[in-house]
Amino acid sequence: MKSKKEVNPYTSKALTGLKTGKTKDYAAGTPAVTSSLKHVFSQSGVVRGTKALLKLNQKDGFDCPSCAWPDPDEERAMTEFCENGAKAVAAETTKAKVDLAFFKKHSVHDLSKQSDYWLEQQGRLVSPMYLKEGASHYESISWDDAFKLLAKRLNELESVDDGVFYTSGRASNEAAFLYQLFVRQFGTNNLPDCSNMCHESSGSALNKTIGIGKGTVTLDDFYKTDAVFILGQNPGTNHPRMLSALQQCVRNGGKVVSINPLKESGLLGFAHPQEIGGILGKYTPLSDQYLQIRINGDQALLKGIAKIILSHPERLDEAFISKNTEGFDDYKASIGLCEWGQIVSESGLSRQEIEAAAKLLIDSQSAIFCWAMGLTQHKNSVATIQEIVNIQLMLGNLGKPGAGLCPVRGHSNVQGDRTMGIYEKMPEAFLAKLGDVFDFKAPREFGFDVVEAITAMHDKPGLVFFGLGGNFLSATPDTTYTAQALRNCTLTAHVATKLNRSHLVTGNEALILPCLGRSELDVRGAGTQKITVENSMGIVHASCGRLKPASDDLLSEPAIVSHLAEATLAKRSSVDWAGLRENYDLIRNAIESVIPGFNNFNKRLEEEGEFYLPNNAKELDFSHIGGKAKFTVCPMNITRVIDNQLLLMTIRSHDQYNTTIYGLDDRYRGIKNERRVIFLNKEDMASRKIVAEQPVDITSHFEGETREAKLFLAIPYDIPRGCAAAYFPETNVLVPIKSTADESNTPTSKSIIITLTPCS
């Protein structure tokens, strides 16, 4: 039997040999091109790699499996991809294979000692694998037997609510729709997804205030706007194609204000790798003002900006406020009570800096506010995003060119998954329509989100966990706690393209179900199939793989879901699961029948290739929330850090995407060949008698509990005093399972109270 002892699956390995260099003043340029080609050609080969890149983000090709930044509506470059996208394609199209011989050679225990980078480099999964209870090695299993085992374990559950069905943002619309239909016909709303950990705070804030949980801008708005405010976001690493939009904005006369605790290269300047100047290292400065805010000081800054705007009543859009909003007077009164001393203290910025940012906004006739997880993963995240909405409502910056709200989703179809019904709390209208179309009564009781699912698995042994993509263990908080939750399960099963740590921390039994990648041909009974995705700006577009699959034994995600549903539900479902998996047009017909905005779905895809979904807030239609957009009164957040404590935020390196580690370098921050580092203010280091590159242990503190991450190298960095940053997933072990954002229940991975202890 496998041990149920609680252990941290991220055991400290020997450090890999840190080398440091200068931080960069700009992003992209020739180094980005060189890095892209190196990754693709070394893993995929010149011919296969080139073919993949030339079809990436093209209208007759496949959608990038990394970020959700939109493609241009009209003409597209031959190389419509970024360094991040190239790395994702290299990883997916690699020639390396993880086959039965690999699993015979390596036990699960031995694999668990390897780094995430090593696991990623082993290659594509090529056939279903099964870990028997008590076994040390995965063995081969047929697809039929895998589905029979899953069906048996699911149908043996004491309650249907003991099944947990997770979804990653890489699943297509077609796969996601079938998945939620299967889960609801099984009888539960337990559909936790990656949104719960990322942009749930955005959805919670926006749905309440403007009646839709999405952004309200298009790519064209960036070219027309007077100002872009970027908060808690590092586009140079996380959404590099956004940099070309910012460059065009600046060239058109727009101003950019960047708000981030770290000086990020991609917010300083951009050397376009498809321009001669960019190749030669000539870059466009992007930020007119850079505010190095304290971690989680954004809400205080926004209240300060609002206070200054209100002192210029001539700038308020009174007609917009009167016609389209409610609650302004209460909001105005609340801002009047905010004191500058507290605003300055909490933000970490001077009043002069805040006034300069406010003046730039006041002088702009249109403005876009962008944000990402630097805003969404704090206790007060929903309130902070509502402060952004308040400012935009005051200025009338909704429903006009060059203005609006832009939460930038970090995964390729995380927005589409939610549209398709991947949510534990879907509204009544969706559930009723789903039941009508498919002749069943969809469950109404809310299901588990991610944190609730982990807690349920931890507290009650015997649940079954199924993951449609992703790396659940590495993506979630409180790694040791989550690992024990997974070990408590009867069965854990993961749909994946590559080996990851979630496959090594398992229930009594485990399955690895390998699927096709975005780049690969998906040929079914009705011929070559295409899928669809929805990007950050609400555009649905087609994606069709063009490469030969890594193995003949791979199934598409829609096929896996439909087979699972067929095996599990049998005669309890009248859905023609076999027909749906053989012809994805039929899935899209079903989507059209259930979800508003998808009328003539297949016809529009065939004729246009893509289309915008309706966006009520963009049209100033707030009927979903009583007819008017809402101003929100939010109390000021006070960060309590005492004694020798610091506030830590988890971040990505430039050589990773979400939990996928492509390499050990962080080129823009000057870090090479190492991930176990913590970025610290020089004065904070001096006061603790810590020198550069000294090994330290990190301890987090929450409600009397402590958690440890051992052996990190201290790196002096340009970051505000009292703040620290380190890479995830290595530091997810420090995030307490009970520390979550108000309303959204998102883990507070950007607000971890820590102390440091020099290693003995």
mmCIF file of N, CA and C in Angstrom, residues 198-288:
data_model
loop_
_atom_site.group_PDB
_atom_site.id
_atom_site.type_symbol
_atom_site.label_atom_id
_atom_site.label_comp_id
_atom_site.label_asym_id
_atom_site.label_seq_id
_atom_site.Cartn_x
_atom_site.Cartn_y
_atom_site.Cartn_z
ATOM 1 N N CYS A 198 -7.544 31.927 -10.783
ATOM 2 C CA CYS A 198 -6.943 33.017 -11.555
ATOM 3 C C CYS A 198 -7.848 34.236 -11.619
ATOM 4 N N HIS A 199 -8.860 34.211 -12.496
ATOM 5 C CA HIS A 199 -9.679 35.411 -12.722
ATOM 6 C C HIS A 199 -11.069 35.331 -12.111
ATOM 7 N N GLU A 200 -11.270 34.439 -11.146
ATOM 8 C CA GLU A 200 -12.580 34.383 -10.497
ATOM 9 C C GLU A 200 -12.924 35.717 -9.842
ATOM 10 N N SER A 201 -11.903 36.390 -9.307
ATOM 11 C CA SER A 201 -12.151 37.691 -8.681
ATOM 12 C C SER A 201 -12.641 38.708 -9.702
ATOM 13 N N SER A 202 -12.132 38.625 -10.928
ATOM 14 C CA SER A 202 -12.603 39.528 -11.981
ATOM 15 C C SER A 202 -14.068 39.272 -12.282
ATOM 16 N N GLY A 203 -14.428 38.002 -12.454
ATOM 17 C CA GLY A 203 -15.814 37.674 -12.739
ATOM 18 C C GLY A 203 -16.741 38.105 -11.623
ATOM 19 N N SER A 204 -16.328 37.885 -10.364
ATOM 20 C CA SER A 204 -17.157 38.274 -9.227
ATOM 21 C C SER A 204 -17.379 39.783 -9.205
ATOM 22 N N ALA A 205 -16.328 40.546 -9.474
ATOM 23 C CA ALA A 205 -16.437 42.008 -9.444
ATOM 24 C C ALA A 205 -17.244 42.539 -10.619
ATOM 25 N N LEU A 206 -16.999 42.018 -11.810
ATOM 26 C CA LEU A 206 -17.623 42.567 -13.010
ATOM 27 C C LEU A 206 -19.087 42.158 -13.142
ATOM 28 N N ASN A 207 -19.409 40.929 -12.802
ATOM 29 C CA ASN A 207 -20.808 40.503 -12.890
ATOM 30 C C ASN A 207 -21.711 41.370 -12.019
ATOM 31 N N LYS A 208 -21.238 41.713 -10.841
ATOM 32 C CA LYS A 208 -22.043 42.531 -9.933
ATOM 33 C C LYS A 208 -22.186 43.970 -10.402
ATOM 34 N N THR A 209 -21.156 44.491 -11.055
ATOM 35 C CA THR A 209 -21.127 45.923 -11.349
ATOM 36 C C THR A 209 -21.561 46.283 -12.755
ATOM 37 N N ILE A 210 -21.253 45.406 -13.752
ATOM 38 C CA ILE A 210 -21.630 45.731 -15.132
ATOM 39 C C ILE A 210 -22.456 44.628 -15.784
ATOM 40 N N GLY A 211 -22.722 43.530 -15.054
ATOM 41 C CA GLY A 211 -23.623 42.509 -15.550
ATOM 42 C C GLY A 211 -23.016 41.471 -16.454
ATOM 43 N N ILE A 212 -21.694 41.452 -16.592
ATOM 44 C CA ILE A 212 -21.019 40.434 -17.384
ATOM 45 C C ILE A 212 -19.620 40.247 -16.811
ATOM 46 N N GLY A 213 -19.164 38.996 -16.753
ATOM 47 C CA GLY A 213 -17.872 38.712 -16.120
ATOM 48 C C GLY A 213 -16.689 38.786 -17.049
ATOM 49 N N LYS A 214 -16.834 39.468 -18.174
ATOM 50 C CA LYS A 214 -15.773 39.558 -19.176
ATOM 51 C C LYS A 214 -15.356 41.015 -19.363
ATOM 52 N N GLY A 215 -14.269 41.189 -20.091
ATOM 53 C CA GLY A 215 -13.833 42.521 -20.464
ATOM 54 C C GLY A 215 -14.757 43.148 -21.501
ATOM 55 N N THR A 216 -14.523 44.438 -21.764
ATOM 56 C CA THR A 216 -15.424 45.182 -22.647
ATOM 57 C C THR A 216 -14.700 45.845 -23.810
ATOM 58 N N VAL A 217 -13.471 45.426 -24.096
ATOM 59 C CA VAL A 217 -12.705 46.090 -25.159
ATOM 60 C C VAL A 217 -12.346 45.098 -26.259
ATOM 61 N N THR A 218 -11.947 45.651 -27.398
ATOM 62 C CA THR A 218 -11.413 44.873 -28.510
ATOM 63 C C THR A 218 -9.975 45.301 -28.748
ATOM 64 N N LEU A 219 -9.290 44.558 -29.572
ATOM 65 C CA LEU A 219 -7.912 44.904 -29.909
ATOM 66 C C LEU A 219 -7.843 46.281 -30.549
ATOM 67 N N ASP A 220 -8.835 46.617 -31.348
ATOM 68 C CA ASP A 220 -8.870 47.912 -32.023
ATOM 69 C C ASP A 220 -8.927 49.063 -31.032
ATOM 70 N N ASP A 221 -9.532 48.828 -29.863
ATOM 71 C CA ASP A 221 -9.609 49.889 -28.851
ATOM 72 C C ASP A 221 -8.225 50.301 -28.361
ATOM 73 N N PHE A 222 -7.276 49.352 -28.334
ATOM 74 C CA PHE A 222 -5.921 49.695 -27.904
ATOM 75 C C PHE A 222 -5.253 50.663 -28.878
ATOM 76 N N TYR A 223 -5.631 50.596 -30.139
ATOM 77 C CA TYR A 223 -5.031 51.479 -31.134
ATOM 78 C C TYR A 223 -5.649 52.880 -31.095
ATOM 79 N N LYS A 224 -6.838 52.999 -30.489
ATOM 80 C CA LYS A 224 -7.566 54.269 -30.485
ATOM 81 C C LYS A 224 -7.519 55.004 -29.151
ATOM 82 N N THR A 225 -7.105 54.313 -28.104
ATOM 83 C CA THR A 225 -7.221 54.887 -26.774
ATOM 84 C C THR A 225 -6.203 55.989 -26.514
ATOM 85 N N ASP A 226 -6.537 56.859 -25.568
ATOM 86 C CA ASP A 226 -5.602 57.891 -25.109
ATOM 87 C C ASP A 226 -4.683 57.366 -24.013
ATOM 88 N N ALA A 227 -5.139 56.356 -23.266
ATOM 89 C CA ALA A 227 -4.343 55.883 -22.134
ATOM 90 C C ALA A 227 -4.656 54.428 -21.819
ATOM 91 N N VAL A 228 -3.607 53.698 -21.433
ATOM 92 C CA VAL A 228 -3.756 52.331 -20.945
ATOM 93 C C VAL A 228 -3.116 52.257 -19.566
ATOM 94 N N PHE A 229 -3.891 51.814 -18.579
ATOM 95 C CA PHE A 229 -3.381 51.578 -17.234
ATOM 96 C C PHE A 229 -3.250 50.063 -17.053
ATOM 97 N N ILE A 230 -2.044 49.596 -16.725
ATOM 98 C CA ILE A 230 -1.762 48.159 -16.603
ATOM 99 C C ILE A 230 -1.414 47.861 -15.152
ATOM 100 N N LEU A 231 -2.237 47.047 -14.499
ATOM 101 C CA LEU A 231 -2.053 46.750 -13.083
ATOM 102 C C LEU A 231 -1.857 45.248 -12.878
ATOM 103 N N GLY A 232 -0.849 44.892 -12.063
ATOM 104 C CA GLY A 232 -0.669 43.499 -11.669
ATOM 105 C C GLY A 232 -0.498 42.555 -12.834
ATOM 106 N N GLN A 233 0.248 42.974 -13.832
ATOM 107 C CA GLN A 233 0.372 42.181 -15.053
ATOM 108 C C GLN A 233 1.778 42.324 -15.623
ATOM 109 N N ASN A 234 2.317 41.225 -16.151
ATOM 110 C CA ASN A 234 3.639 41.234 -16.759
ATOM 111 C C ASN A 234 3.521 40.685 -18.179
ATOM 112 N N PRO A 235 3.082 41.511 -19.132
ATOM 113 C CA PRO A 235 2.821 40.998 -20.481
ATOM 114 C C PRO A 235 4.059 40.480 -21.198
ATOM 115 N N GLY A 236 5.239 40.981 -20.887
ATOM 116 C CA GLY A 236 6.444 40.538 -21.577
ATOM 117 C C GLY A 236 6.700 39.058 -21.434
ATOM 118 N N THR A 237 6.275 38.474 -20.322
ATOM 119 C CA THR A 237 6.435 37.046 -20.088
ATOM 120 C C THR A 237 5.129 36.284 -20.257
ATOM 121 N N ASN A 238 4.028 36.867 -19.819
ATOM 122 C CA ASN A 238 2.783 36.116 -19.757
ATOM 123 C C ASN A 238 1.873 36.273 -20.979
ATOM 124 N N HIS A 239 1.934 37.426 -21.659
ATOM 125 C CA HIS A 239 1.120 37.647 -22.871
ATOM 126 C C HIS A 239 1.935 38.500 -23.841
ATOM 127 N N PRO A 240 3.052 37.970 -24.364
ATOM 128 C CA PRO A 240 3.980 38.818 -25.131
ATOM 129 C C PRO A 240 3.372 39.498 -26.349
ATOM 130 N N ARG A 241 2.340 38.897 -26.960
ATOM 131 C CA ARG A 241 1.765 39.548 -28.144
ATOM 132 C C ARG A 241 1.023 40.830 -27.788
ATOM 133 N N MET A 242 0.724 41.014 -26.519
ATOM 134 C CA MET A 242 0.121 42.276 -26.081
ATOM 135 C C MET A 242 1.071 43.445 -26.300
ATOM 136 N N LEU A 243 2.380 43.167 -26.305
ATOM 137 C CA LEU A 243 3.364 44.241 -26.435
ATOM 138 C C LEU A 243 3.254 44.955 -27.777
ATOM 139 N N SER A 244 2.908 44.235 -28.831
ATOM 140 C CA SER A 244 2.764 44.895 -30.131
ATOM 141 C C SER A 244 1.560 45.826 -30.125
ATOM 142 N N ALA A 245 0.500 45.459 -29.388
ATOM 143 C CA ALA A 245 -0.659 46.343 -29.258
ATOM 144 C C ALA A 245 -0.290 47.599 -28.469
ATOM 145 N N LEU A 246 0.500 47.432 -27.412
ATOM 146 C CA LEU A 246 0.942 48.596 -26.634
ATOM 147 C C LEU A 246 1.868 49.481 -27.460
ATOM 148 N N GLN A 247 2.726 48.864 -28.247
ATOM 149 C CA GLN A 247 3.613 49.641 -29.110
ATOM 150 C C GLN A 247 2.807 50.491 -30.085
ATOM 151 N N GLN A 248 1.783 49.886 -30.688
ATOM 152 C CA GLN A 248 0.956 50.635 -31.638
ATOM 153 C C GLN A 248 0.186 51.738 -30.934
ATOM 154 N N CYS A 249 -0.260 51.459 -29.726
ATOM 155 C CA CYS A 249 -0.935 52.480 -28.928
ATOM 156 C C CYS A 249 -0.029 53.691 -28.718
ATOM 157 N N VAL A 250 1.204 53.431 -28.316
ATOM 158 C CA VAL A 250 2.167 54.510 -28.072
ATOM 159 C C VAL A 250 2.463 55.266 -29.363
ATOM 160 N N ARG A 251 2.643 54.548 -30.448
ATOM 161 C CA ARG A 251 2.929 55.201 -31.736
ATOM 162 C C ARG A 251 1.760 56.057 -32.205
ATOM 163 N N ASN A 252 0.557 55.694 -31.769
ATOM 164 C CA ASN A 252 -0.616 56.481 -32.138
ATOM 165 C C ASN A 252 -0.872 57.637 -31.186
ATOM 166 N N GLY A 253 0.012 57.816 -30.219
ATOM 167 C CA GLY A 253 -0.117 58.938 -29.297
ATOM 168 C C GLY A 253 -0.694 58.589 -27.943
ATOM 169 N N GLY A 254 -0.998 57.306 -27.695
ATOM 170 C CA GLY A 254 -1.534 56.898 -26.407
ATOM 171 C C GLY A 254 -0.462 56.865 -25.334
ATOM 172 N N LYS A 255 -0.899 56.992 -24.095
ATOM 173 C CA LYS A 255 -0.001 56.948 -22.943
ATOM 174 C C LYS A 255 -0.203 55.640 -22.184
ATOM 175 N N VAL A 256 0.867 55.152 -21.563
ATOM 176 C CA VAL A 256 0.803 53.912 -20.797
ATOM 177 C C VAL A 256 1.298 54.172 -19.381
ATOM 178 N N VAL A 257 0.505 53.750 -18.406
ATOM 179 C CA VAL A 257 0.901 53.803 -16.999
ATOM 180 C C VAL A 257 1.000 52.364 -16.502
ATOM 181 N N SER A 258 2.175 51.971 -16.043
ATOM 182 C CA SER A 258 2.405 50.615 -15.554
ATOM 183 C C SER A 258 2.488 50.624 -14.038
ATOM 184 N N ILE A 259 1.773 49.690 -13.423
ATOM 185 C CA ILE A 259 1.673 49.644 -11.966
ATOM 186 C C ILE A 259 2.028 48.229 -11.532
ATOM 187 N N ASN A 260 3.207 48.070 -10.918
ATOM 188 C CA ASN A 260 3.702 46.736 -10.597
ATOM 189 C C ASN A 260 4.818 46.855 -9.561
ATOM 190 N N PRO A 261 4.868 45.953 -8.579
ATOM 191 C CA PRO A 261 5.959 46.025 -7.591
ATOM 192 C C PRO A 261 7.341 45.818 -8.195
ATOM 193 N N LEU A 262 7.434 45.020 -9.277
ATOM 194 C CA LEU A 262 8.704 44.767 -9.942
ATOM 195 C C LEU A 262 8.808 45.609 -11.205
ATOM 196 N N LYS A 263 10.016 46.037 -11.530
ATOM 197 C CA LYS A 263 10.260 46.664 -12.824
ATOM 198 C C LYS A 263 10.365 45.543 -13.863
ATOM 199 N N GLU A 264 9.320 45.371 -14.660
ATOM 200 C CA GLU A 264 9.282 44.296 -15.641
ATOM 201 C C GLU A 264 9.697 44.809 -17.014
ATOM 202 N N SER A 265 10.580 44.066 -17.671
ATOM 203 C CA SER A 265 11.141 44.497 -18.955
ATOM 204 C C SER A 265 10.060 44.782 -19.985
ATOM 205 N N GLY A 266 9.027 43.929 -20.021
ATOM 206 C CA GLY A 266 7.981 44.082 -21.011
ATOM 207 C C GLY A 266 7.090 45.281 -20.790
ATOM 208 N N LEU A 267 7.196 45.929 -19.646
ATOM 209 C CA LEU A 267 6.468 47.168 -19.392
ATOM 210 C C LEU A 267 7.344 48.394 -19.611
ATOM 211 N N LEU A 268 8.644 48.158 -19.763
ATOM 212 C CA LEU A 268 9.575 49.266 -19.989
ATOM 213 C C LEU A 268 9.725 49.573 -21.479
ATOM 214 N N GLY A 269 9.908 48.521 -22.283
ATOM 215 C CA GLY A 269 10.110 48.750 -23.709
ATOM 216 C C GLY A 269 9.898 47.482 -24.509
ATOM 217 N N PHE A 270 9.701 47.655 -25.813
ATOM 218 C CA PHE A 270 9.437 46.512 -26.690
ATOM 219 C C PHE A 270 10.186 46.688 -27.998
ATOM 220 N N ALA A 271 11.018 45.695 -28.312
ATOM 221 C CA ALA A 271 11.702 45.654 -29.605
ATOM 222 C C ALA A 271 10.985 44.624 -30.461
ATOM 223 N N HIS A 272 10.224 45.101 -31.431
ATOM 224 C CA HIS A 272 9.390 44.202 -32.233
ATOM 225 C C HIS A 272 10.282 43.275 -33.058
ATOM 226 N N PRO A 273 10.187 41.958 -32.837
ATOM 227 C CA PRO A 273 11.094 41.035 -33.528
ATOM 228 C C PRO A 273 10.794 40.870 -35.017
ATOM 229 N N GLN A 274 9.700 41.491 -35.501
ATOM 230 C CA GLN A 274 9.384 41.411 -36.923
ATOM 231 C C GLN A 274 9.666 42.733 -37.644
ATOM 232 N N GLU A 275 10.369 43.631 -36.947
ATOM 233 C CA GLU A 275 10.794 44.889 -37.547
ATOM 234 C C GLU A 275 12.320 44.946 -37.542
ATOM 235 N N ILE A 276 12.898 45.562 -38.559
ATOM 236 C CA ILE A 276 14.361 45.648 -38.652
ATOM 237 C C ILE A 276 14.942 46.302 -37.406
ATOM 238 N N GLY A 277 14.301 47.395 -36.976
ATOM 239 C CA GLY A 277 14.794 48.078 -35.783
ATOM 240 C C GLY A 277 14.777 47.187 -34.565
ATOM 241 N N GLY A 278 13.698 46.423 -34.410
ATOM 242 C CA GLY A 278 13.598 45.526 -33.271
ATOM 243 C C GLY A 278 14.652 44.446 -33.293
ATOM 244 N N ILE A 279 14.931 43.908 -34.479
ATOM 245 C CA ILE A 279 15.971 42.889 -34.613
ATOM 246 C C ILE A 279 17.332 43.457 -34.231
ATOM 247 N N LEU A 280 17.539 44.734 -34.527
ATOM 248 C CA LEU A 280 18.817 45.383 -34.215
ATOM 249 C C LEU A 280 18.878 45.909 -32.786
ATOM 250 N N GLY A 281 17.814 45.681 -32.019
ATOM 251 C CA GLY A 281 17.820 46.083 -30.617
ATOM 252 C C GLY A 281 17.232 47.449 -30.352
ATOM 253 N N LYS A 282 16.636 48.075 -31.364
ATOM 254 C CA LYS A 282 15.981 49.362 -31.150
ATOM 255 C C LYS A 282 14.584 49.104 -30.608
ATOM 256 N N TYR A 283 14.285 49.700 -29.462
ATOM 257 C CA TYR A 283 13.000 49.395 -28.841
ATOM 258 C C TYR A 283 12.159 50.653 -28.641
ATOM 259 N N THR A 284 10.866 50.428 -28.535
ATOM 260 C CA THR A 284 9.914 51.497 -28.264
ATOM 261 C C THR A 284 9.688 51.576 -26.759
ATOM 262 N N PRO A 285 10.016 52.700 -26.099
ATOM 263 C CA PRO A 285 9.668 52.835 -24.681
ATOM 264 C C PRO A 285 8.153 52.778 -24.521
ATOM 265 N N LEU A 286 7.683 52.041 -23.551
ATOM 266 C CA LEU A 286 6.239 51.839 -23.420
ATOM 267 C C LEU A 286 5.604 52.651 -22.302
ATOM 268 N N SER A 287 6.234 52.725 -21.152
ATOM 269 C CA SER A 287 5.573 53.333 -19.994
ATOM 270 C C SER A 287 5.913 54.808 -19.862
ATOM 271 N N ASP A 288 4.876 55.639 -19.894
ATOM 272 C CA ASP A 288 5.061 57.064 -19.604
ATOM 273 C C ASP A 288 5.234 57.289 -18.113
#
